Amino acid sequence: MRDVAIVAFAQTDHLRRTDDLSEVEMLMPVLHRVLDATGLRTSDIGFTCSGSSDYLAGRAFSFTMALDGVGAHPPISESHVEMDGAWALYEAWVKIQTGEADTALVYAYGKSSPGQVRDVLTRQLDPYYTAPLWPDSVALAALQAQALIDAGDTDEAALAAVAARSRRDASDNPHAQLSGAVPAGERLVGPLRTGDCPPVGDGAAAVILAAGDTARALCARPAWIRGIDHRIEAHGLGVRELTDSPSARLAAERAGAFERPVDTAELHAPFTSQEVVLRKALGLGDGVRINPSGGALAANPVMAAGLIRLGEAAARIHRGESDRALAHATSGPCLQQNLVAVLEGESAHA
Amino acid sequence: MPKEPVAVVGVGQTKHVAARHDVSLAGLVREAAAAALRDAGLTWADIDAVVIGKAPDFFEGVMMPELYLADALGAVGKPLLRVHTAGSVGGSTALVAANLVAARVHRTVLTLAFEKQSESNAMWGLSLPIPFQQPLLAGAGGFFAPHVRAYMRRTGAPDTVGSLVAYKDRRNALKNPYAHIHDPDITLEKVQSAPMLWDPIRYSETCPSSDGACAMILTDRAGADRSPHPPAWVHGGAMRSEPTLFAGKDFVSPQAGKDCAADVYRQAGIGDPRREIDAVEMYVPFSWYEPMWLENLGFAAEGEGWKLTEAGVTELDGDLPVNPSGGVLSTNPIGASGMIRFAEAALQVRGRAGEHQVDGARRALGHAYGGGSQFFAMWLVGAEPPAR
């Protein structure tokens, strides 16, 4: 495998609404910031890949306008996944592994404000038997949370503590949508209270990947991707053990996460209860710094939130605050699909 | 370390029709995937990863359907990637899958693309209005018709060329049991007397709306050695994108298409595509795109593409058969259409194209494009492993 690193990361300030900005306008500053950080221009980039969802935009081919923002002339080598940007990063990593590119620009964006994101996500479900019943994303997460409580894996106080820690940590994150104290919160869908659920918001993120010496030339302390893998589970909640995440565990194993302890984990857990599931599946002990950015409970721009976990973990390595970090992204109801990457600073590898 | 050679050892398609009322979305993709596994002599357990593609989610009304389809695709416990690059997506999806093998991330990958247009309405799916952006006019035909007119004006092509393409592709489709449109009574006069939809594009020169899926099994050298049938080898593959609209855009022959083809030919060591390629599966949703792409892909000099069509060069028994399968003009499950081009190219060099087999095809090009002629994906496959 070629050594590939995240060498730059940028994200927007995540906001409840961005009515005055198109997706392209929201994305452009982020693209410029990662390019400026490395000194690269669009024409220097070997491969470009993005993640987004037409359903959030409310129109087909919404990603084509975002491509205009990249500046794709002369024509570029480019692809798009209708998934969180973490999977776009995976596709770009594969492309670099083939040797056909040495650098990649990866970006993702999502505006949840134009619609009702809880209803929109309902359209992800089995279209014949489940989606017509409109069970929304919070209700499905609540099923998972109740299963955890029933199994004795957590209780409401522990969940509230996860929310409080996330909001507290988000105080140091200027991009976070929510930070500071968590109000006691209404019950949204029992047992979940408002604080157990992610904010609804708009945002974008971008990273640049580079291989080997190119990465060293572009970044003082590259965040090397030591392993990356993703796995999916069955769709039907009735055939899954909701208190566990075998797909996250398998992805972590394939990414080499269990070979040595990590010091940091950025988990894409939009609900407090999902952090409980992931901690257990990934074997993360109390010594691991979980979501120092505040995580998805502080800002959850759908389609970008997973890529942001990879970016936040990498940025911590860039700043010398972590030597070995785990980054996780999820997709689908109740953690159906999970991606895990292990990132390391140079000294940790030596 | 050089890339791992990639082999196509399994191809499966559904029967493509206007509405597959007999299967769900899951049943549709399962049918194609099972056919590809049968062709490869493999089982679901042999598949390491799945890469799936389709055109916009609004076409069926399911957001990110890979989540729902994970079970039907045998992907539980495996990696599943979902690609979406507009009309070129079937080709892009195959290329992403091929890269997984080439990079030695996985050894055997199932790739599949589908569209079940009968579950919704593609025209509606493409017509959701957005403030301050140009609408797509009257569907895809409305967008492309002016560029066809520009081609005719630029090259002096007689207005009969488009109907020749449609007549040819619809006759070829009669030899392909999976093709959607089977009109045994097709005549050139019938094509030419069809109503004009978007001048100069007649109804008979447009693609249908189809339900259908296409799947391929891609594997490494060791996997190819175990294949019960001859594999197709990937000699080159590339994607290129350019913006929808900009001042310098040439809609008749986009730069991204030229660059994409040049990259594929470079990888495959092709110096003269017209002489060195034996069959082409080209994305031709409106008949005039055959002569246009013949030029864009380097098979003819600028302004000369229509002459190849007119001379019968692109007929099934011609010197450079284009769309022996009947092409997009005969079968168009949008998200799958690009992958069908790639898969049909593979069938040709494997000698498994049945009645529409091109005699002695050794190298074939699969081509897909999408958006406002802005996304391109192509691969070149051969009967022999690539030289390294």
XYZ file of C-alpha atoms in Angstrom:
738
model
C 0.000 0.000 0.000
C 1.175 3.524 -0.722
C 1.524 5.902 2.214
C -1.268 8.440 1.884
C -1.987 11.312 4.275
C -4.553 13.987 4.922
C -2.496 17.154 4.488
C -5.170 19.855 4.763
C -8.664 20.224 6.172
C -11.190 23.045 6.160
C -14.830 23.355 7.153
C -17.496 26.027 7.226
C -19.025 27.462 10.346
C -22.048 25.214 10.712
C -25.292 27.145 10.919
C -28.973 26.385 11.393
C -29.828 28.211 8.188
C -27.864 29.616 5.237
C -30.727 31.017 3.179
C -28.469 33.629 1.614
C -25.990 31.079 0.256
C -26.269 28.538 -2.545
C -24.477 25.236 -2.050
C -21.687 26.450 -4.316
C -21.319 29.687 -2.360
C -21.203 27.725 0.878
C -18.553 25.393 -0.517
C -16.244 27.803 -2.335
C -14.436 29.326 0.690
C -13.732 25.858 2.039
C -12.255 24.707 -1.263
C -10.074 27.804 -1.404
C -8.885 27.316 2.162
C -7.582 23.759 1.628
C -5.972 24.716 -1.657
C -4.361 27.777 -0.078
C -3.117 25.694 2.860
C -1.155 23.493 0.472
C -0.379 26.014 -2.242
C -1.986 23.682 -4.784
C -4.270 24.854 -7.580
C -7.159 22.875 -9.049
C -5.011 22.000 -12.040
C -2.376 20.428 -9.748
C -4.836 17.991 -8.172
C -4.674 14.411 -9.490
C -8.191 13.330 -8.577
C -11.282 15.025 -7.176
C -14.156 13.286 -5.428
C -17.199 14.612 -3.580
C -20.045 13.360 -1.438
C -23.545 14.827 -1.235
C -27.215 13.943 -1.563
C -29.761 15.101 -4.114
C -32.518 14.553 -1.560
C -31.154 17.257 0.730
C -30.887 19.676 -2.154
C -34.354 18.750 -3.359
C -33.217 18.384 -6.952
C -31.514 15.885 -9.246
C -27.829 16.251 -10.178
C -27.231 18.823 -7.441
C -23.542 17.940 -7.378
C -23.028 19.267 -10.909
C -23.313 22.850 -9.696
C -20.801 22.187 -6.920
C -18.400 20.940 -9.563
C -18.665 24.304 -11.287
C -17.299 25.790 -8.072
C -14.196 23.616 -8.250
C -13.170 25.184 -11.541
C -13.099 22.083 -13.724
C -11.569 23.535 -16.859
C -9.287 22.248 -18.242
C -11.263 19.055 -17.548
C -10.381 17.137 -14.387
C -10.360 13.513 -13.292
C -13.371 13.497 -11.013
C -16.042 11.346 -9.386
C -18.889 11.634 -6.894
C -20.466 9.349 -4.322
C -24.071 9.829 -3.223
C -22.812 9.218 0.312
C -21.123 11.074 3.123
C -17.834 12.648 2.024
C -15.956 10.072 4.136
C -16.718 7.563 1.380
C -15.563 10.062 -1.244
C -12.285 10.167 0.671
C -12.199 6.367 0.530
C -12.668 6.388 -3.261
C -9.904 8.983 -3.564
C -7.606 6.898 -1.349
C -8.211 3.895 -3.649
C -7.432 6.024 -6.690
C -4.118 7.089 -5.158
C -3.387 3.427 -4.340
C -3.614 2.580 -8.068
C -0.765 5.015 -8.700
C -2.883 7.063 -11.123
C -2.890 10.084 -8.809
C -0.583 11.476 -6.125
C -2.977 14.070 -4.733
C -6.736 14.291 -4.292
C -9.262 16.952 -3.362
C -12.237 15.598 -1.430
C -15.241 17.655 -0.454
C -18.738 17.229 0.912
C -21.646 19.489 1.708
C -25.208 19.385 2.866
C -27.909 21.926 3.522
C -30.603 20.536 5.770
C -32.355 23.871 6.234
C -34.528 23.903 3.076
C -36.496 20.829 4.185
C -37.393 18.760 7.222
C -34.334 16.547 7.528
C -36.096 14.047 9.811
C -38.672 13.453 7.084
C -36.110 13.528 4.289
C -34.016 10.773 5.887
C -37.138 8.641 6.105
C -36.866 8.283 2.335
C -33.722 6.152 2.905
C -35.826 3.287 4.172
C -37.215 0.235 2.380
C -39.577 1.975 -0.051
C -42.266 -0.697 -0.088
C -42.733 -1.752 3.538
C -41.098 0.837 5.815
C -40.840 4.266 4.188
C -44.639 4.573 3.707
C -44.948 4.550 7.512
C -42.600 7.576 7.784
C -40.590 6.432 10.825
C -38.146 9.324 11.151
C -34.467 9.331 12.035
C -35.026 10.393 15.655
C -37.653 7.711 16.215
C -35.333 5.035 14.833
C -32.458 6.259 17.001
C -34.802 6.199 19.987
C -35.492 2.507 19.368
C -31.766 1.916 19.515
C -31.382 4.025 22.671
C -34.184 2.151 24.421
C -32.644 -1.184 23.448
C -29.356 -0.050 25.029
C -31.071 1.028 28.232
C -33.030 -2.219 28.365
C -29.794 -4.162 27.938
C -28.232 -2.282 30.847
C -25.563 -0.711 28.612
C -26.455 2.857 29.570
C -29.055 5.018 31.279
C -30.491 8.465 30.693
C -27.995 10.114 33.051
C -25.066 8.609 31.154
C -26.535 9.767 27.868
C -26.948 13.267 29.265
C -23.296 13.207 30.314
C -22.270 12.431 26.711
C -24.282 15.416 25.528
C -22.751 17.678 28.187
C -19.186 16.640 27.364
C -19.754 17.160 23.635
C -21.186 20.655 24.069
C -18.413 21.577 26.505
C -15.715 20.436 24.085
C -17.441 22.294 21.269
C -16.722 25.535 23.097
C -13.183 25.288 21.717
C -14.450 24.671 18.182
C -15.254 27.929 16.401
C -17.108 26.041 13.647
C -19.528 24.232 15.950
C -23.209 25.053 15.697
C -23.977 24.380 19.370
C -21.684 24.698 22.373
C -21.822 25.347 26.095
C -24.474 24.156 28.481
C -27.110 21.660 27.376
C -30.619 22.572 28.455
C -32.360 19.759 30.327
C -34.275 19.359 27.142
C -37.700 18.175 26.169
C -38.253 14.538 25.407
C -38.188 14.423 21.640
C -38.896 10.734 21.204
C -38.465 8.738 24.410
C -35.949 8.024 25.789
C -34.139 10.673 23.722
C -34.229 14.311 24.810
C -33.327 17.298 22.661
C -29.756 17.227 23.947
C -29.336 13.601 22.891
C -30.018 14.558 19.280
C -27.887 16.408 16.744
C -28.611 19.954 15.679
C -30.049 20.401 12.188
C -27.770 22.576 10.111
C -25.936 23.462 6.934
C -22.229 23.008 6.281
C -19.388 21.861 4.067
C -15.902 20.448 4.432
C -12.891 19.639 2.276
C -9.634 17.775 2.664
C -6.588 17.231 0.519
C -4.902 13.841 0.342
C -1.344 13.315 -0.824
C 0.996 10.345 -1.178
C 4.481 9.887 0.250
C 6.961 12.695 -0.259
C 4.318 14.903 -1.818
C 2.482 14.813 1.509
C 5.677 15.670 3.384
C 6.268 18.620 1.091
C 2.737 19.949 1.583
C 2.344 19.525 5.328
C 4.733 19.802 8.294
C 3.105 16.828 10.041
C 0.905 14.822 7.670
C -1.843 12.642 9.117
C -0.977 9.287 7.553
C -3.872 6.960 6.779
C -2.547 3.694 8.247
C -5.736 1.852 7.432
C -9.242 2.549 6.172
C -12.192 0.229 5.678
C -15.968 0.349 5.650
C -18.724 -2.230 6.092
C -22.489 -2.344 5.849
C -25.136 -4.314 7.746
C -28.596 -5.501 6.856
C -31.153 -2.754 6.363
C -34.042 -4.132 8.388
C -33.810 -3.165 12.065
C -35.548 -6.416 12.976
C -32.590 -8.486 11.824
C -29.927 -6.383 13.588
C -28.677 -6.376 17.166
C -29.127 -2.667 17.814
C -26.927 -2.597 20.925
C -23.878 -3.588 18.892
C -22.153 -2.480 15.691
C -20.460 -5.479 14.106
C -19.819 -3.511 10.909
C -17.936 -0.781 12.797
C -15.894 -3.405 14.628
C -15.033 -5.248 11.399
C -14.086 -2.024 9.634
C -11.879 -1.064 12.587
C -10.219 -4.453 12.575
C -9.522 -4.216 8.830
C -8.197 -0.690 9.297
C -5.764 -1.956 11.954
C -7.361 0.015 14.769
C -6.871 -2.782 17.294
C -3.165 -3.285 16.618
C -2.180 -0.492 19.007
C -4.213 1.873 21.189
C -5.383 5.177 19.769
C -5.243 8.393 21.806
C -8.132 10.145 20.044
C -11.359 9.033 18.423
C -13.610 11.219 16.299
C -16.867 9.281 16.177
C -19.728 10.148 13.872
C -22.422 9.523 16.470
C -25.289 11.940 15.838
C -27.135 10.579 18.902
C -25.648 10.200 22.394
C -26.748 6.567 22.464
C -24.757 5.824 19.314
C -21.562 6.884 21.070
C -22.288 4.175 23.651
C -22.653 1.571 20.887
C -19.493 2.672 19.092
C -17.329 2.883 22.230
C -18.176 -0.726 22.962
C -17.804 -1.992 19.369
C -14.498 -0.182 18.905
C -13.151 -1.081 22.341
C -12.448 2.543 23.267
C -11.465 2.844 26.901
C -11.664 5.847 29.217
C -8.140 6.888 28.247
C -9.215 7.741 24.689
C -10.163 11.335 23.990
C -13.586 11.052 22.318
C -14.775 13.801 19.986
C -12.637 16.720 21.158
C -14.322 18.732 18.396
C -17.705 18.276 20.037
C -18.682 15.716 17.421
C -21.939 15.464 15.542
C -23.884 16.509 18.653
C -22.394 19.976 18.210
C -22.640 20.163 14.401
C -24.133 17.609 12.047
C -24.185 18.879 8.466
C -25.593 15.743 6.846
C -23.263 14.292 4.152
C -20.265 16.282 5.463
C -20.313 15.233 9.136
C -18.411 11.984 8.499
C -15.723 13.677 6.417
C -15.404 16.267 9.188
C -14.577 13.469 11.656
C -11.671 12.458 9.415
C -10.663 16.091 9.040
C -10.855 16.840 12.760
C -8.798 13.765 13.628
C -6.213 14.742 11.003
C -6.087 18.347 12.182
C -5.303 17.142 15.696
C -2.371 15.199 14.286
C -1.293 18.217 12.213
C -1.236 20.280 15.422
C 0.711 17.630 17.333
C -2.175 16.978 19.732
C -2.522 13.349 18.684
C -0.138 10.654 17.502
C -2.659 7.988 16.578
C -6.319 8.731 16.052
C -9.359 6.777 14.969
C -11.880 8.502 12.703
C -15.330 7.089 12.083
C -18.223 7.906 9.760
C -21.677 6.387 9.577
C -24.594 6.217 7.168
C -28.102 4.854 7.299
C -30.509 4.317 10.174
C -29.064 3.183 13.525
C -25.440 2.957 12.359
C -26.204 0.650 9.404
C -22.996 1.479 7.532
C -19.686 2.420 9.115
C -16.258 3.570 7.966
C -13.161 3.571 10.151
C -9.764 5.087 9.421
C -6.638 5.077 11.545
C -4.488 8.188 11.257
C -0.975 8.643 12.596
C 1.638 11.356 12.843
C 5.118 10.625 11.510
C 6.756 10.092 14.904
C 4.208 7.485 15.910
C 5.036 5.443 12.832
C 8.834 5.563 13.249
C 4.534 -1.631 -7.927
C 2.476 -1.921 -11.110
C -1.268 -2.152 -10.853
C -2.956 -5.545 -10.640
C -4.479 -6.459 -14.012
C -8.270 -6.395 -13.857
C -10.416 -9.035 -15.552
C -14.146 -9.078 -16.268
C -15.233 -12.656 -15.620
C -18.969 -12.228 -15.215
C -21.636 -10.165 -16.948
C -25.327 -10.206 -16.123
C -28.277 -8.191 -17.345
C -31.975 -8.206 -16.713
C -34.432 -8.254 -19.541
C -34.971 -4.524 -20.050
C -38.556 -3.373 -20.494
C -40.657 -0.267 -19.927
C -41.972 -1.531 -16.589
C -40.828 -4.546 -14.607
C -43.983 -4.941 -12.536
C -42.889 -8.446 -11.573
C -39.916 -7.402 -9.412
C -39.128 -4.864 -6.689
C -35.981 -2.735 -6.861
C -34.279 -5.419 -4.796
C -35.527 -8.156 -7.108
C -34.290 -6.264 -10.150
C -30.713 -5.825 -8.915
C -30.659 -9.371 -7.578
C -31.572 -10.740 -11.018
C -28.632 -9.035 -12.728
C -26.162 -9.843 -9.955
C -27.151 -13.513 -9.892
C -26.724 -13.714 -13.679
C -23.229 -12.189 -13.423
C -22.258 -14.660 -10.666
C -23.504 -17.559 -12.820
C -21.448 -16.346 -15.756
C -18.375 -16.131 -13.503
C -19.024 -19.509 -11.882
C -18.900 -17.817 -8.468
C -21.184 -17.500 -5.459
C -22.060 -14.539 -3.235
C -19.383 -15.719 -0.770
C -16.669 -15.096 -3.383
C -17.443 -11.369 -3.520
C -15.251 -9.093 -1.370
C -16.971 -5.759 -2.031
C -19.869 -4.231 -3.943
C -19.877 -0.991 -5.939
C -23.294 0.208 -7.067
C -24.375 3.105 -9.255
C -27.559 4.693 -10.493
C -28.730 8.074 -11.721
C -30.606 10.513 -9.437
C -32.401 9.102 -6.405
C -35.499 11.054 -7.435
C -35.957 8.618 -10.330
C -37.275 5.981 -7.904
C -37.940 8.150 -4.879
C -35.484 6.295 -2.653
C -32.730 8.308 -0.986
C -29.361 6.510 -1.044
C -30.952 3.169 -2.056
C -27.711 1.283 -1.410
C -28.792 1.188 2.239
C -32.037 -0.608 1.449
C -30.392 -2.762 -1.249
C -27.487 -3.984 0.913
C -29.208 -7.310 1.585
C -30.272 -7.924 -2.015
C -26.727 -7.232 -3.221
C -25.242 -9.743 -0.791
C -23.290 -6.880 0.754
C -24.020 -7.471 4.447
C -20.674 -7.551 6.258
C -18.903 -6.212 3.187
C -17.915 -2.782 1.884
C -20.585 -1.136 -0.285
C -19.868 2.040 -2.251
C -22.481 4.076 -4.110
C -21.370 6.164 -7.084
C -23.429 8.905 -8.760
C -22.021 10.828 -11.726
C -25.210 11.556 -13.724
C -25.654 9.641 -17.009
C -22.045 8.476 -17.017
C -22.581 6.738 -13.674
C -22.709 3.176 -14.991
C -19.241 3.630 -16.459
C -17.862 5.479 -13.439
C -19.189 2.759 -11.146
C -17.373 0.057 -13.102
C -14.169 2.112 -12.992
C -14.376 2.576 -9.208
C -14.831 -1.188 -8.876
C -11.915 -1.835 -11.235
C -9.714 0.476 -9.170
C -10.421 -1.574 -6.040
C -8.964 -4.613 -7.815
C -6.158 -2.684 -9.557
C -5.063 -1.205 -6.210
C -5.193 -4.686 -4.625
C -7.623 -3.463 -1.984
C -9.990 -6.303 -2.931
C -9.611 -9.350 -5.182
C -13.138 -9.907 -6.501
C -15.721 -7.148 -6.726
C -19.368 -7.105 -7.806
C -20.354 -3.925 -9.582
C -23.916 -3.171 -10.554
C -25.955 -0.297 -11.924
C -29.687 -0.016 -12.322
C -32.679 2.177 -12.971
C -36.321 1.308 -12.421
C -37.840 4.242 -14.201
C -41.365 2.889 -13.887
C -41.299 3.533 -10.106
C -41.439 7.261 -10.767
C -41.166 9.750 -13.584
C -37.739 10.718 -14.866
C -38.989 13.919 -16.496
C -40.358 15.027 -13.110
C -37.145 13.946 -11.403
C -35.141 16.199 -13.713
C -37.511 19.132 -13.544
C -37.539 20.208 -9.892
C -37.127 23.969 -10.139
C -34.311 25.806 -8.373
C -34.262 29.612 -8.177
C -31.597 31.447 -10.138
C -30.486 28.398 -12.113
C -31.300 27.579 -15.683
C -33.958 24.877 -16.070
C -33.105 21.829 -18.158
C -35.608 22.975 -20.792
C -37.920 20.312 -22.174
C -36.128 17.243 -20.800
C -32.800 15.930 -22.038
C -33.819 16.120 -25.710
C -34.500 19.820 -25.407
C -31.035 20.350 -24.003
C -29.225 18.310 -26.661
C -31.174 19.244 -29.825
C -29.454 22.625 -30.330
C -26.060 20.937 -30.096
C -27.086 18.423 -32.742
C -28.162 21.342 -34.933
C -24.778 22.985 -34.302
C -23.055 19.772 -35.380
C -25.045 19.639 -38.617
C -24.266 23.254 -39.393
C -20.584 22.884 -38.547
C -20.010 19.727 -40.607
C -22.540 20.057 -43.419
C -23.895 16.613 -42.560
C -27.072 15.793 -44.521
C -30.159 15.571 -42.320
C -30.589 11.858 -43.127
C -27.680 10.658 -40.969
C -29.551 10.531 -37.681
C -32.184 8.192 -39.040
C -29.496 5.808 -40.338
C -28.159 5.441 -36.795
C -31.582 4.758 -35.319
C -32.398 2.252 -38.054
C -29.096 0.434 -37.463
C -29.334 0.357 -33.656
C -32.924 -0.857 -33.661
C -32.011 -3.644 -36.096
C -29.040 -4.613 -33.901
C -31.349 -4.712 -30.886
C -33.350 -7.491 -32.561
C -30.252 -9.690 -32.112
C -29.988 -8.864 -28.393
C -32.476 -10.759 -26.206
C -32.039 -8.275 -23.316
C -32.778 -5.143 -25.380
C -35.902 -3.183 -24.532
C -37.132 -2.131 -27.986
C -37.708 -5.018 -30.337
C -39.467 -3.819 -33.470
C -39.267 -6.596 -36.077
C -41.082 -4.391 -38.597
C -38.534 -1.570 -38.425
C -37.773 0.151 -41.739
C -35.779 3.256 -42.602
C -38.978 4.869 -43.871
C -40.647 4.198 -40.538
C -37.789 5.917 -38.694
C -37.882 8.877 -41.055
C -41.636 9.376 -40.837
C -41.792 9.475 -37.032
C -42.967 12.737 -35.452
C -40.427 15.471 -34.807
C -39.922 15.934 -31.040
C -37.117 18.437 -30.678
C -36.070 19.484 -34.187
C -33.945 17.826 -35.611
C -34.537 14.875 -33.265
C -37.455 12.621 -34.192
C -39.287 10.351 -31.769
C -37.697 7.351 -33.504
C -34.236 8.789 -32.795
C -34.618 8.975 -29.027
C -33.916 6.486 -26.255
C -36.745 4.743 -24.401
C -37.373 4.785 -20.627
C -36.442 1.366 -19.308
C -36.367 -0.679 -16.152
C -33.226 -2.725 -15.916
C -29.962 -3.584 -14.237
C -26.506 -4.650 -15.333
C -23.840 -6.335 -13.216
C -20.236 -7.360 -13.668
C -17.769 -9.407 -11.669
C -14.265 -7.948 -11.728
C -11.314 -9.881 -10.413
C -7.530 -10.124 -10.323
C -5.164 -12.347 -12.284
C -5.666 -15.340 -9.993
C -9.432 -14.909 -10.249
C -9.202 -14.790 -14.039
C -7.271 -18.076 -14.046
C -10.241 -19.754 -12.363
C -12.818 -18.258 -14.710
C -14.889 -20.864 -16.575
C -15.182 -18.567 -19.613
C -12.626 -16.302 -21.290
C -12.256 -13.028 -19.360
C -12.124 -9.521 -20.778
C -9.060 -7.596 -19.602
C -9.152 -3.920 -18.749
C -6.428 -2.158 -20.755
C -7.358 1.379 -19.815
C -10.019 3.358 -17.989
C -10.556 7.022 -17.217
C -13.056 9.645 -16.067
C -13.088 13.328 -16.991
C -15.405 16.144 -15.942
C -15.921 19.743 -16.984
C -18.507 22.351 -15.903
C -22.040 22.305 -17.336
C -21.869 25.761 -18.836
C -18.962 28.081 -19.445
C -17.909 30.490 -22.132
C -15.346 28.212 -23.769
C -17.417 25.039 -23.776
C -17.709 23.139 -27.038
C -21.010 21.278 -26.683
C -20.515 19.503 -30.013
C -17.184 17.982 -28.999
C -16.419 18.611 -25.315
C -12.794 18.750 -24.248
C -13.477 16.362 -21.349
C -14.524 13.648 -23.823
C -11.412 14.127 -25.935
C -9.141 14.096 -22.892
C -10.827 11.020 -21.430
C -10.424 9.054 -24.672
C -6.799 10.171 -25.036
C -6.033 8.968 -21.503
C -7.638 5.566 -22.168
C -5.781 5.139 -25.480
C -2.485 6.108 -23.805
C -3.014 3.498 -21.074
C -3.978 0.858 -23.634
C -1.209 1.720 -26.099
C -3.682 2.602 -28.841
C -2.205 4.899 -31.489
C -4.919 4.700 -34.137
C -8.304 3.921 -32.597
C -10.032 3.595 -35.971
C -7.754 0.703 -36.963
C -6.929 -0.827 -33.582
C -10.378 -1.029 -31.986
C -12.781 -3.694 -33.235
C -16.083 -2.697 -31.645
C -17.477 0.316 -29.818
C -20.312 0.512 -27.333
C -20.982 4.224 -27.343
C -23.474 6.209 -25.251
C -25.868 7.414 -27.965
C -29.198 8.463 -26.401
C -30.121 10.565 -29.454
C -29.094 9.180 -32.824
C -26.965 12.123 -33.935
C -24.595 11.508 -31.056
C -23.053 8.611 -32.997
C -21.351 10.811 -35.614
C -20.623 13.448 -32.968
C -18.872 10.998 -30.644
C -17.048 9.277 -33.534
C -15.178 12.568 -33.854
C -14.887 13.276 -30.127
C -13.406 9.813 -29.531
C -10.877 10.098 -32.338
C -12.403 7.586 -34.755
C -12.883 10.270 -37.385
C -11.364 13.654 -38.113
C -13.383 16.704 -37.111
C -16.358 17.078 -39.450
C -15.979 13.555 -40.828
C -17.899 11.411 -38.335
C -21.150 11.431 -40.297
C -19.333 10.060 -43.333
C -18.457 6.873 -41.441
C -22.066 6.428 -40.441
C -23.338 7.153 -43.935
C -20.859 4.697 -45.477
C -22.067 1.881 -43.228
C -18.763 1.646 -41.356
C -20.617 1.514 -38.024
C -23.030 -1.249 -39.044
C -22.758 -4.606 -37.275
C -20.944 -6.022 -40.309
C -19.044 -2.801 -40.959
C -15.392 -2.019 -40.401
C -16.038 -0.357 -36.999
C -19.289 -1.663 -35.516
C -20.870 0.834 -33.129
C -23.472 -0.407 -30.638
C -23.893 -3.981 -31.826
C -26.156 -4.453 -28.783
C -28.640 -1.856 -30.022
C -27.229 0.751 -27.684
C -28.948 3.317 -25.491
C -31.351 4.031 -28.367
C -32.846 0.585 -27.783
C -32.390 0.206 -24.019
C -32.128 2.982 -21.449
C -32.345 2.158 -17.761
C -30.508 5.466 -17.238
C -28.160 4.597 -14.363
C -27.354 1.231 -15.935
C -26.927 2.494 -19.511
C -23.249 3.346 -19.076
C -22.460 0.037 -17.417
C -24.270 -1.829 -20.195
C -21.895 -0.146 -22.652
C -18.904 -1.303 -20.590
C -20.366 -4.797 -20.144
C -21.263 -5.208 -23.825
C -17.698 -4.215 -24.770
C -16.496 -6.963 -22.416
C -18.919 -9.506 -23.944
C -17.554 -8.696 -27.409
C -13.926 -9.443 -26.535
C -14.961 -12.509 -24.529
C -16.742 -13.799 -27.652
C -19.964 -14.088 -25.625
C -22.193 -11.510 -27.308
C -24.397 -14.096 -28.989
C -26.168 -13.063 -32.173
C -24.755 -9.556 -32.045
C -21.172 -10.780 -31.735
C -18.645 -8.916 -33.890
C -16.501 -11.536 -35.561
C -13.014 -11.666 -34.120
C -13.411 -8.698 -31.777
C -10.183 -8.439 -29.766
C -10.389 -4.879 -28.437
C -13.538 -2.931 -27.633
C -14.332 0.467 -26.187
C -17.092 1.132 -23.657
C -18.140 4.794 -23.408
C -20.518 6.743 -21.191
C -21.350 10.401 -20.753
C -23.663 12.401 -18.577
C -24.952 15.752 -17.393
C -24.800 18.482 -20.026
C -22.109 16.510 -21.937
C -19.793 17.187 -19.011
C -19.050 13.835 -17.337
C -17.221 11.137 -19.263
C -16.222 7.586 -18.332
C -14.607 5.073 -20.678
C -12.753 1.812 -20.661
C -10.966 -0.249 -23.237
C -11.089 -4.014 -22.820
C -9.180 -6.704 -24.665
C -9.195 -10.460 -25.130
C -5.544 -10.651 -24.045
C -4.131 -9.600 -20.678
C -2.447 -6.187 -20.760
C 1.278 -6.278 -21.496
C 3.357 -5.228 -18.472
